[in-house]
XYZ file of C-alpha atoms in Angstrom:
242
model
C -16.712 22.479 -4.747
C -19.301 20.743 -2.530
C -18.855 17.505 -4.437
C -15.110 17.812 -3.985
C -15.376 18.304 -0.244
C -18.308 16.066 0.709
C -15.946 13.233 1.606
C -14.768 15.137 4.663
C -18.120 15.442 6.410
C -18.608 12.201 8.271
C -15.130 12.246 9.808
C -15.896 15.236 11.934
C -19.329 14.147 13.115
C -18.368 11.112 15.112
C -15.368 12.167 17.274
C -13.067 9.360 16.193
C -10.087 8.295 18.313
C -6.716 9.716 17.325
C -4.673 7.177 15.412
C -1.691 9.189 14.216
C 1.769 9.115 15.677
C 5.177 10.577 15.336
C 8.054 8.321 14.385
C 9.514 9.496 17.697
C 6.851 8.068 19.962
C 7.888 9.708 23.240
C 7.077 13.209 22.035
C 3.937 12.169 20.198
C 2.537 10.520 23.293
C 3.407 13.473 25.450
C 1.341 15.783 23.265
C -1.894 13.799 23.109
C -1.998 12.943 26.812
C -3.814 15.204 29.240
C -1.349 17.485 31.046
C -2.582 16.454 34.472
C -2.340 12.703 33.877
C -1.084 10.936 37.003
C 2.028 8.730 36.929
C 1.532 5.002 37.251
C 3.618 4.883 40.413
C 3.601 7.113 43.463
C 7.340 6.650 43.865
C 9.356 9.345 42.179
C 11.746 7.945 39.593
C 15.091 9.462 38.563
C 14.825 11.614 35.460
C 16.679 9.866 32.618
C 19.260 11.709 30.600
C 17.880 13.429 27.530
C 18.072 11.410 24.342
C 19.227 13.016 21.088
C 15.582 13.130 19.924
C 14.482 14.991 23.061
C 17.098 17.679 22.516
C 16.142 18.396 18.900
C 14.009 21.460 18.161
C 10.394 20.516 17.477
C 7.908 20.920 14.642
C 4.402 20.377 16.032
C 1.649 19.107 13.715
C -1.436 20.431 15.510
C -4.845 19.367 14.224
C -7.673 16.841 14.078
C -8.039 13.360 12.513
C -6.408 14.488 9.278
C -3.252 15.224 11.245
C -3.604 12.319 13.676
C -3.564 9.878 10.753
C -6.897 8.146 11.317
C -7.008 4.711 9.696
C -3.285 4.664 8.939
C -0.305 2.992 10.527
C 1.664 5.517 12.601
C 4.452 5.546 10.016
C 1.940 6.498 7.300
C 0.566 9.636 8.971
C 1.589 12.893 7.362
C 3.705 13.993 10.380
C 5.671 10.727 10.196
C 6.225 11.180 6.456
C 7.222 14.784 7.030
C 9.855 13.548 9.479
C 11.329 11.314 6.775
C 11.491 14.243 4.353
C 13.294 16.376 6.915
C 15.759 13.606 7.711
C 16.457 12.978 4.025
C 17.250 16.659 3.483
C 19.440 16.886 6.579
C 17.172 19.062 8.697
C 17.614 18.335 12.402
C 14.114 18.600 13.828
C 11.692 16.265 15.551
C 8.120 16.241 14.220
C 5.535 15.850 16.987
C 2.102 14.537 16.006
C -0.378 16.543 18.090
C -3.449 15.547 16.085
C -6.648 14.653 17.972
C -9.550 13.243 15.980
C -12.788 15.155 16.308
C -11.043 18.255 17.625
C -12.446 21.737 17.022
C -10.849 25.155 17.041
C -12.150 25.655 20.592
C -10.540 22.369 21.623
C -7.330 23.564 20.055
C -7.386 26.704 22.187
C -7.738 24.575 25.313
C -4.725 22.391 24.561
C -2.280 24.598 22.661
C -0.413 25.788 25.767
C 0.443 22.361 27.139
C 1.174 21.092 23.649
C 3.818 23.785 23.398
C 5.405 22.375 26.549
C 6.862 19.496 24.505
C 10.206 21.237 24.319
C 11.923 23.674 21.998
C 9.030 24.166 19.541
C 10.186 26.148 16.510
C 7.268 25.570 14.121
C 3.574 24.718 14.475
C 1.382 23.534 11.591
C -2.202 24.432 12.573
C -4.855 22.295 10.830
C -8.249 22.925 12.439
C -11.706 24.209 11.541
C -13.412 21.464 9.532
C -15.358 20.215 12.568
C -16.523 23.733 13.289
C -17.819 24.187 9.770
C -19.606 20.845 9.755
C -21.592 22.066 12.746
C -22.355 25.367 11.101
C -20.429 27.382 13.659
C -20.157 31.070 12.777
C -16.965 31.594 10.837
C -16.091 34.584 13.006
C -15.980 32.330 16.077
C -13.678 29.826 14.384
C -11.472 32.643 13.185
C -11.249 34.038 16.705
C -10.212 30.647 18.106
C -7.591 30.007 15.453
C -6.236 33.524 15.945
C -5.785 32.750 19.631
C -3.982 29.488 18.821
C -1.655 31.328 16.443
C -0.852 34.071 18.922
C -0.238 31.655 21.789
C 2.155 29.642 19.619
C 3.938 32.793 18.463
C 4.210 34.057 22.040
C 6.268 30.949 22.788
C 8.666 31.771 19.955
C 7.253 29.404 17.315
C 6.588 30.156 13.668
C 3.137 29.114 12.458
C 1.945 27.570 9.220
C -1.820 27.769 8.829
C -3.544 25.010 6.853
C -6.595 26.228 4.970
C -9.760 24.146 4.890
C -13.053 24.328 3.016
C -16.588 23.812 4.249
C -17.976 20.269 4.492
C -21.629 21.308 4.530
C -24.306 22.594 2.180
C -24.476 25.919 3.988
C -24.185 27.816 0.718
C -21.650 29.707 -1.315
C -21.622 32.679 1.050
C -20.530 30.471 3.951
C -17.800 28.908 1.800
C -16.494 32.322 0.826
C -16.468 33.436 4.461
C -14.330 30.419 5.366
C -11.819 30.985 2.588
C -11.521 34.671 3.436
C -11.127 33.834 7.143
C -8.005 31.774 6.472
C -6.574 34.359 4.094
C -7.155 37.191 6.539
C -5.746 35.184 9.468
C -2.527 34.724 7.525
C -2.349 38.425 6.674
C -3.284 39.733 10.109
C -0.918 37.474 12.033
C 1.934 37.313 9.562
C 1.939 33.540 9.115
C 2.387 31.275 6.110
C -0.876 29.999 4.615
C -1.204 26.558 3.049
C -4.266 27.419 0.905
C -5.845 23.944 1.045
C -4.478 21.206 3.281
C -5.954 18.427 1.104
C -4.849 19.842 -2.225
C -4.675 17.074 -4.830
C -6.293 14.542 -2.491
C -9.848 15.698 -1.770
C -12.494 13.941 -3.820
C -10.137 11.375 -5.370
C -11.238 7.857 -4.462
C -7.849 6.325 -5.219
C -6.188 8.585 -2.637
C -8.689 8.103 0.171
C -9.770 5.284 2.430
C -12.982 3.379 1.767
C -14.957 5.908 3.789
C -13.959 8.574 1.223
C -13.138 10.720 4.232
C -9.524 10.248 5.240
C -6.469 10.058 2.977
C -5.035 6.594 2.511
C -1.300 5.921 2.578
C -0.821 7.355 -0.916
C -2.971 10.365 -0.177
C -1.054 10.994 3.021
C 2.159 11.227 1.010
C 0.641 14.045 -1.032
C -0.525 15.862 2.100
C 2.966 15.607 3.590
C 4.515 16.912 0.371
C 2.092 19.848 0.351
C 2.987 20.806 3.918
C 6.704 20.381 3.226
C 6.487 22.640 0.176
C 5.515 25.531 2.444
C 7.640 24.510 5.417
C 10.965 23.928 3.681
C 11.659 27.604 2.801
C 11.168 28.515 6.475
C 13.578 25.785 7.541
C 16.175 26.956 5.053
C 15.823 30.521 6.301
C 16.123 29.346 9.910
C 19.232 27.348 8.997
C 20.979 30.480 7.715
C 20.555 32.430 10.950
């Protein structure tokens, strides 16, 4: 297991800049910009009419560099690929890339509320925790933070998919088991869908990762997107029938 997951470690130690993006850039930018950012002009401008993209319900991909798409072109990030899958199957949603490289579960708590302000958010895919585990943070603290993120998203009417992650350290088998149980219990306690391992089929495979053996390459990102979609699609179909 440790050999499988070692490739993740360095990515969360250096606080890399977010490189992912949504194929609909206006929403993606809105979610990775500080909520109190000042406009470039002091003169108020007329509010433009909403575009079709702005009126679509949103699916927010909320996470760290693995969501942001570090090292990839914006169109190769998993949220961008997920958008293509939705479009191909006729689902009318806009995927918003709210990935920030180097983010922790505590950072996620601080930004979840204004991220949810992007519009009519129906679903949130929460992918956080690896940075916490690299630093040896108590699993109970990470679990508490992720629980708060889930509940804040749910309080705004969104359904949550929780992406499971494994430890990136040599903290021992007990620590690994605590992490796995934390994600399972979060899903049970908060009634959300669990993606058991976000990097299923990609972790530890050189041909599916960038040269740093840390982040998925374009081919690996396709697998990540397909994994997320496998758990998301049944929820979309259920929503469509309402």
